[in-house]
Amino acid sequence: MERTESDFDPGAKYHVPGNVPYARYFLARIPAISVSRALCREAGFKGPLHRCSIYGNKAAGEKLNKMLAIGQSKPWPEALETLTGEKQMDASALADYFAPLKAWLDEQNKANGYPVGW
């Protein structure tokens, strides 16, 4: 069925009528990808972050277990620190993860003469 601007599709997503902030979903990606980057470093992975797998890597598994063992006994920044070495969230992990996509998009914008910006 064709949709028009008179249809209220956002209302079908619980978060809109329930007034649940969406920012926390975006912000949750920062520590998640930071954890992934730290585990990939622990595993000795040298390639692009989006290609990393720690499957079967004992060193990465031990480091992850150490963080998970903390559970709720300490605040989450301290658990994050056991894995990443920092208590602050660091969004550079997002940039690392999406670097190949950004490079491709930059190429496409340049090749097609697409304007960048608002």
Backbone as ProteinMPNN parsed JSONL, in Angstrom:
{"seq_chain_A": "MERTESDFDPGAKYHVPGNVPYARYFLARIPAISVSRALCREAGFKGPLHRCSIYGNKAAGEKLNKMLAIGQSKPWPEALETLTGEKQMDASALADYFAPLKAWLDEQNKANGYPVGW", "coords_chain_A": {"N_chain_A": [[0.849, -1.166, 0.0], [0.502, 2.21, -0.726], [2.101, 4.855, 0.997], [1.444, 7.96, 2.609], [2.17, 11.373, 3.626], [0.189, 11.83, 5.447], [-0.204, 9.534, 6.86], [0.603, 8.05, 9.962], [3.246, 6.741, 10.476], [5.499, 6.78, 12.276], [4.266, 6.383, 14.729], [3.889, 3.687, 14.901], [6.147, 2.648, 15.913], [7.147, 1.811, 19.052], [8.614, 3.571, 20.695], [8.058, 6.179, 19.964], [5.206, 6.929, 20.504], [5.379, 6.204, 23.185], [7.124, 7.952, 24.233], [9.887, 7.443, 24.632], [13.26, 8.092, 25.0], [15.406, 8.137, 22.206], [18.065, 8.594, 22.017], [19.612, 7.156, 23.826], [19.887, 4.667, 22.665], [21.54, 5.163, 20.493], [23.777, 6.167, 21.888], [24.49, 3.902, 23.314], [25.84, 2.405, 21.485], [28.407, 3.391, 21.45], [30.029, 2.539, 23.805], [29.728, -0.188, 23.233], [30.987, -0.648, 20.73], [33.465, 0.276, 21.445], [34.237, -1.659, 23.278], [34.364, -3.846, 21.555], [36.497, -2.986, 19.907], [38.588, -2.907, 21.796], [38.741, -5.632, 22.494], [39.449, -6.734, 20.042], [41.951, -5.595, 19.719], [43.228, -6.808, 21.868], [43.205, -9.381, 20.947], [45.04, -9.179, 18.974], [44.399, -8.392, 16.436], [44.804, -6.835, 13.3], [43.534, -5.696, 11.118], [40.771, -3.936, 9.438], [38.334, -2.728, 11.718], [35.633, -3.545, 11.432], [35.884, -6.036, 10.354], [36.88, -7.722, 12.229], [37.094, -10.651, 14.217], [36.788, -12.237, 17.258], [36.486, -14.805, 17.82], [37.214, -17.778, 19.425], [39.58, -16.796, 20.487], [41.693, -16.887, 23.122], [42.948, -14.925, 24.796], [41.424, -12.585, 24.365], [38.964, -13.547, 25.22], [39.468, -14.067, 27.947], [39.914, -11.477, 28.866], [37.434, -10.298, 28.4], [35.848, -11.91, 30.075], [36.884, -11.117, 32.539], [35.96, -8.484, 32.696], [33.171, -8.923, 32.62], [32.81, -10.373, 34.951], [32.747, -8.509, 36.918], [30.169, -7.614, 36.995], [27.351, -6.119, 38.495], [28.648, -5.049, 40.581], [30.287, -2.874, 40.584], [30.392, 0.522, 39.311], [29.479, 1.078, 35.841], [31.496, 2.534, 34.348], [33.889, 1.707, 35.548], [33.949, -0.999, 34.975], [34.143, -0.842, 32.218], [36.651, 0.306, 32.062], [38.33, -1.814, 32.819], [38.484, -3.229, 30.539], [38.947, -1.489, 28.313], [40.784, 0.306, 29.241], [40.156, 2.87, 29.812], [37.974, 5.11, 31.56], [36.172, 6.821, 30.473], [33.713, 7.177, 27.901], [34.58, 6.654, 24.521], [34.192, 7.904, 21.482], [35.72, 7.524, 19.243], [36.025, 4.921, 18.49], [33.74, 4.342, 17.042], [34.234, 5.86, 14.746], [36.479, 4.479, 13.822], [35.339, 1.967, 13.26], [33.478, 2.57, 11.241], [35.089, 3.655, 9.276], [35.88, 2.498, 6.696], [33.41, 2.65, 5.326], [32.936, 5.412, 5.4], [35.092, 6.328, 3.842], [34.38, 5.215, 1.37], [31.924, 6.521, 0.941], [32.831, 9.174, 0.804], [34.319, 9.008, -1.564], [32.248, 8.449, -3.391], [30.7, 10.782, -3.153], [32.489, 12.689, -4.126], [33.053, 11.715, -6.743], [30.539, 11.88, -7.917], [29.869, 14.477, -7.627], [28.32, 15.3, -5.502], [26.883, 17.562, -3.208], [28.218, 18.306, 0.003], [27.076, 18.58, 3.254], [24.654, 20.617, 5.003]], "CA_chain_A": [[0.0, 0.0, 0.0], [1.269, 3.453, -0.787], [2.011, 5.657, 2.218], [1.527, 9.41, 2.394], [2.542, 12.1, 4.836], [-0.92, 11.83, 6.407], [-0.096, 8.319, 7.664], [1.478, 8.269, 11.119], [4.096, 5.565, 10.624], [6.319, 6.764, 13.494], [3.481, 5.891, 15.851], [3.986, 2.233, 14.939], [7.354, 2.347, 16.69], [6.74, 2.051, 20.438], [9.345, 4.654, 21.334], [7.473, 7.482, 19.65], [4.066, 7.223, 21.383], [5.765, 5.974, 24.574], [8.034, 9.043, 24.608], [11.143, 6.859, 25.103], [14.362, 8.751, 24.292], [16.153, 7.299, 21.281], [19.499, 8.897, 22.135], [20.318, 6.124, 24.578], [20.22, 3.577, 21.75], [22.737, 5.599, 19.774], [24.893, 6.248, 22.823], [24.879, 2.546, 23.712], [26.773, 1.882, 20.482], [29.772, 3.864, 21.724], [30.785, 1.556, 24.593], [29.692, -1.509, 22.594], [32.043, -0.727, 19.719], [34.726, 0.436, 22.176], [34.545, -2.984, 23.814], [34.798, -4.648, 20.409], [37.833, -2.556, 19.499], [39.541, -3.349, 22.823], [38.899, -7.079, 22.379], [40.197, -6.995, 18.81], [43.349, -5.262, 20.012], [43.73, -7.87, 22.753], [43.378, -10.568, 20.105], [46.127, -8.929, 18.035], [43.853, -8.149, 15.101], [45.408, -5.643, 12.694], [42.76, -5.215, 9.98], [39.668, -3.017, 9.728], [37.564, -3.16, 12.884], [34.394, -4.23, 11.053], [36.225, -7.387, 9.906], [37.48, -8.453, 13.341], [36.39, -11.69, 14.952], [37.593, -12.731, 18.384], [36.051, -16.187, 18.033], [38.253, -18.731, 19.785], [40.796, -16.156, 20.986], [41.73, -17.045, 24.582], [43.307, -13.674, 25.467], [40.256, -11.701, 24.314], [37.935, -14.15, 26.069], [39.815, -13.847, 29.351], [39.708, -10.062, 29.184], [35.985, -10.101, 28.447], [35.362, -12.551, 31.307], [37.283, -10.273, 33.669], [35.028, -7.358, 32.758], [31.831, -9.422, 32.937], [32.801, -10.849, 36.333], [32.453, -7.358, 37.78], [28.714, -7.557, 37.124], [26.834, -4.842, 38.977], [29.324, -4.726, 41.834], [30.942, -1.576, 40.418], [29.77, 1.317, 38.244], [29.87, 0.627, 34.506], [32.776, 3.059, 33.848], [34.996, 0.901, 36.063], [33.958, -2.236, 34.184], [34.671, -0.456, 30.912], [38.087, 0.551, 32.213], [39.065, -3.085, 32.861], [38.608, -3.732, 29.173], [39.474, -0.515, 27.354], [41.832, 1.115, 29.856], [39.638, 4.223, 30.04], [36.656, 5.182, 32.19], [35.315, 7.658, 29.637], [33.333, 6.644, 26.597], [35.403, 7.21, 23.458], [33.474, 7.69, 20.227], [36.625, 7.263, 18.122], [35.813, 3.542, 18.056], [32.731, 4.413, 15.979], [34.926, 6.337, 13.546], [37.307, 3.363, 13.345], [34.472, 0.927, 12.727], [32.835, 3.012, 10.004], [36.073, 4.302, 8.393], [35.77, 2.067, 5.292], [32.178, 3.197, 4.759], [33.142, 6.851, 5.193], [35.979, 6.488, 2.68], [33.587, 4.921, 0.185], [30.956, 7.609, 0.752], [33.59, 10.336, 0.343], [34.606, 8.76, -2.99], [31.0, 8.594, -4.137], [30.34, 12.202, -3.166], [33.424, 13.388, -5.009], [32.868, 11.235, -8.114], [29.232, 12.284, -8.432], [29.678, 15.902, -7.413], [27.271, 15.549, -4.513], [27.26, 18.551, -2.198], [28.309, 17.789, 1.351], [26.623, 19.574, 4.233], [23.223, 20.83, 5.114]], "C_chain_A": [[0.905, 1.244, 0.0], [1.037, 4.274, 0.475], [2.12, 7.135, 1.85], [1.928, 10.072, 3.698], [1.405, 12.171, 5.855], [-0.942, 10.567, 7.272], [0.912, 8.557, 8.786], [2.311, 7.025, 11.375], [4.972, 5.609, 11.866], [5.573, 6.232, 14.715], [3.512, 4.376, 15.975], [5.218, 1.779, 15.724], [7.054, 2.745, 18.131], [7.363, 3.304, 21.029], [8.735, 6.024, 21.076], [6.259, 7.763, 20.534], [4.392, 7.054, 22.865], [6.72, 7.033, 25.104], [9.339, 8.515, 25.232], [12.29, 7.499, 24.318], [15.158, 7.765, 23.436], [17.649, 7.501, 21.418], [20.244, 7.791, 22.864], [20.672, 4.935, 23.7], [21.464, 3.922, 20.942], [23.944, 5.592, 20.705], [25.366, 4.873, 23.28], [25.862, 1.93, 22.722], [28.219, 2.268, 20.79], [30.531, 2.874, 22.613], [30.788, 0.171, 23.95], [30.81, -1.65, 21.572], [33.404, -0.503, 20.361], [35.182, -0.898, 22.762], [35.041, -3.89, 22.688], [36.211, -4.289, 19.985], [38.882, -3.034, 20.499], [39.785, -4.851, 22.734], [39.679, -7.456, 21.12], [41.674, -6.671, 19.003], [43.985, -6.348, 20.878], [44.019, -9.144, 21.952], [44.514, -10.401, 19.098], [45.668, -8.684, 16.615], [44.385, -6.834, 14.553], [44.589, -5.052, 11.56], [41.692, -4.217, 10.373], [38.758, -3.586, 10.82], [36.306, -3.927, 12.5], [34.635, -5.656, 10.575], [36.742, -8.279, 11.04], [36.533, -9.505, 13.908], [37.324, -12.16, 16.063], [37.248, -14.181, 18.683], [37.259, -17.078, 18.307], [39.528, -18.12, 20.33], [40.77, -16.159, 22.51], [41.996, -15.728, 25.301], [42.119, -12.712, 25.498], [39.147, -12.238, 25.216], [38.2, -13.941, 27.548], [39.569, -12.396, 29.763], [38.211, -9.742, 29.288], [35.403, -10.709, 29.721], [35.699, -11.718, 32.537], [36.328, -9.085, 33.826], [33.639, -7.833, 33.197], [31.719, -9.899, 34.384], [32.497, -9.73, 37.321], [30.95, -7.249, 38.016], [28.246, -6.174, 37.522], [27.525, -4.411, 40.264], [30.033, -3.374, 41.788], [30.222, -0.798, 39.337], [30.313, 0.909, 36.871], [31.165, 1.26, 34.001], [33.984, 2.259, 34.346], [35.095, -0.433, 35.318], [34.537, -1.957, 32.801], [36.181, -0.268, 30.973], [38.885, -0.756, 32.24], [39.318, -3.633, 31.462], [39.32, -2.764, 28.242], [40.64, 0.289, 27.907], [41.397, 2.535, 30.147], [38.256, 4.164, 30.671], [35.66, 5.985, 31.35], [34.924, 6.924, 28.362], [34.161, 7.373, 25.544], [34.757, 6.896, 22.119], [34.403, 7.449, 19.044], [36.503, 5.822, 17.637], [34.754, 3.481, 16.954], [33.372, 4.844, 14.671], [35.802, 5.237, 12.96], [36.454, 2.305, 12.647], [33.91, 1.311, 11.353], [33.793, 3.686, 9.024], [35.982, 3.804, 6.948], [34.509, 2.607, 4.605], [32.328, 4.682, 4.475], [34.023, 7.106, 3.984], [35.21, 6.245, 1.388], [32.59, 6.041, -0.105], [31.652, 8.882, 0.264], [33.916, 10.211, -1.14], [33.361, 8.986, -3.838], [30.577, 10.056, -4.25], [31.206, 12.97, -4.147], [33.183, 13.007, -6.47], [31.57, 11.729, -8.734], [28.927, 13.768, -8.243], [28.568, 16.227, -6.431], [27.744, 16.612, -3.522], [27.264, 17.914, -0.811], [27.929, 18.894, 2.305], [25.125, 19.725, 4.219], [22.83, 21.828, 4.087]], "O_chain_A": [[1.941, 1.279, 0.664], [-0.09, 4.375, 0.961], [2.807, 7.502, 0.897], [2.016, 9.423, 4.74], [1.634, 12.536, 7.008], [-1.619, 10.53, 8.299], [1.947, 9.189, 8.578], [2.111, 6.332, 12.373], [5.184, 4.562, 12.479], [6.189, 5.689, 15.632], [3.197, 3.834, 17.034], [5.292, 0.626, 16.147], [6.738, 3.905, 18.396], [6.709, 4.025, 21.782], [8.885, 6.932, 21.893], [6.27, 8.756, 21.262], [3.76, 7.683, 23.713], [7.083, 7.017, 26.28], [9.831, 9.058, 26.221], [12.289, 7.451, 23.088], [15.533, 6.688, 23.901], [18.427, 6.655, 20.976], [21.401, 7.518, 22.545], [21.665, 4.256, 23.963], [22.334, 3.077, 20.732], [25.004, 5.075, 20.355], [26.542, 4.707, 23.603], [26.629, 1.036, 23.08], [29.147, 1.546, 20.427], [31.594, 2.404, 22.208], [31.756, -0.573, 24.107], [31.506, -2.665, 21.551], [34.404, -1.034, 19.877], [36.37, -1.222, 22.743], [36.024, -4.613, 22.853], [37.032, -5.171, 19.732], [39.945, -3.512, 20.102], [40.922, -5.299, 22.883], [40.478, -8.393, 21.138], [42.544, -7.388, 18.508], [45.125, -6.753, 20.653], [44.959, -9.882, 22.25], [44.909, -11.364, 18.441], [46.468, -8.761, 15.683], [44.413, -5.829, 15.264], [44.933, -3.974, 11.076], [41.689, -3.706, 11.493], [38.457, -4.78, 10.833], [35.944, -4.881, 13.189], [33.68, -6.414, 10.406], [37.011, -9.461, 10.826], [35.333, -9.272, 14.056], [38.498, -12.444, 15.827], [37.68, -14.723, 19.701], [38.204, -17.124, 17.519], [40.478, -18.849, 20.615], [39.922, -15.508, 23.121], [41.35, -15.433, 26.306], [41.838, -12.098, 26.527], [38.47, -11.469, 25.898], [37.279, -13.669, 28.319], [39.081, -12.122, 30.859], [37.79, -8.996, 30.172], [34.559, -10.094, 30.374], [34.899, -11.624, 33.468], [35.939, -8.728, 34.938], [33.009, -7.21, 34.052], [30.641, -9.833, 34.976], [32.04, -9.986, 38.435], [30.508, -6.845, 39.092], [28.688, -5.173, 36.957], [27.048, -3.515, 40.959], [30.343, -2.796, 42.83], [29.511, -1.388, 38.524], [31.451, 0.455, 36.75], [31.9, 0.591, 33.275], [34.987, 2.147, 33.641], [36.191, -0.93, 35.063], [35.327, -2.744, 32.28], [36.9, -0.638, 30.044], [40.006, -0.798, 31.733], [40.252, -4.403, 31.24], [40.194, -3.163, 27.472], [41.402, 0.886, 27.146], [42.178, 3.327, 30.674], [37.46, 3.278, 30.359], [34.448, 5.838, 31.505], [35.706, 6.147, 27.813], [34.411, 8.572, 25.665], [34.772, 5.749, 21.672], [33.924, 7.193, 17.939], [36.841, 5.528, 16.491], [34.855, 2.665, 16.038], [33.096, 4.272, 13.615], [35.866, 5.077, 11.741], [36.809, 1.813, 11.576], [33.872, 0.497, 10.431], [33.339, 4.241, 8.023], [36.004, 4.63, 6.036], [34.549, 2.977, 3.432], [31.896, 5.162, 3.427], [33.741, 8.0, 3.186], [35.371, 6.986, 0.418], [32.431, 6.459, -1.252], [31.121, 9.589, -0.593], [33.806, 11.182, -1.889], [33.421, 9.638, -4.881], [30.151, 10.509, -5.312], [30.711, 13.802, -4.908], [33.116, 13.88, -7.336], [31.506, 11.97, -9.94], [27.87, 14.254, -8.644], [27.948, 17.287, -6.507], [28.881, 16.563, -3.052], [26.411, 17.083, -0.497], [28.406, 20.022, 2.18], [24.422, 19.023, 3.492], [21.654, 22.177, 3.984]]}, "name": "protein", "num_of_chains": 1, "seq": "MERTESDFDPGAKYHVPGNVPYARYFLARIPAISVSRALCREAGFKGPLHRCSIYGNKAAGEKLNKMLAIGQSKPWPEALETLTGEKQMDASALADYFAPLKAWLDEQNKANGYPVGW"}
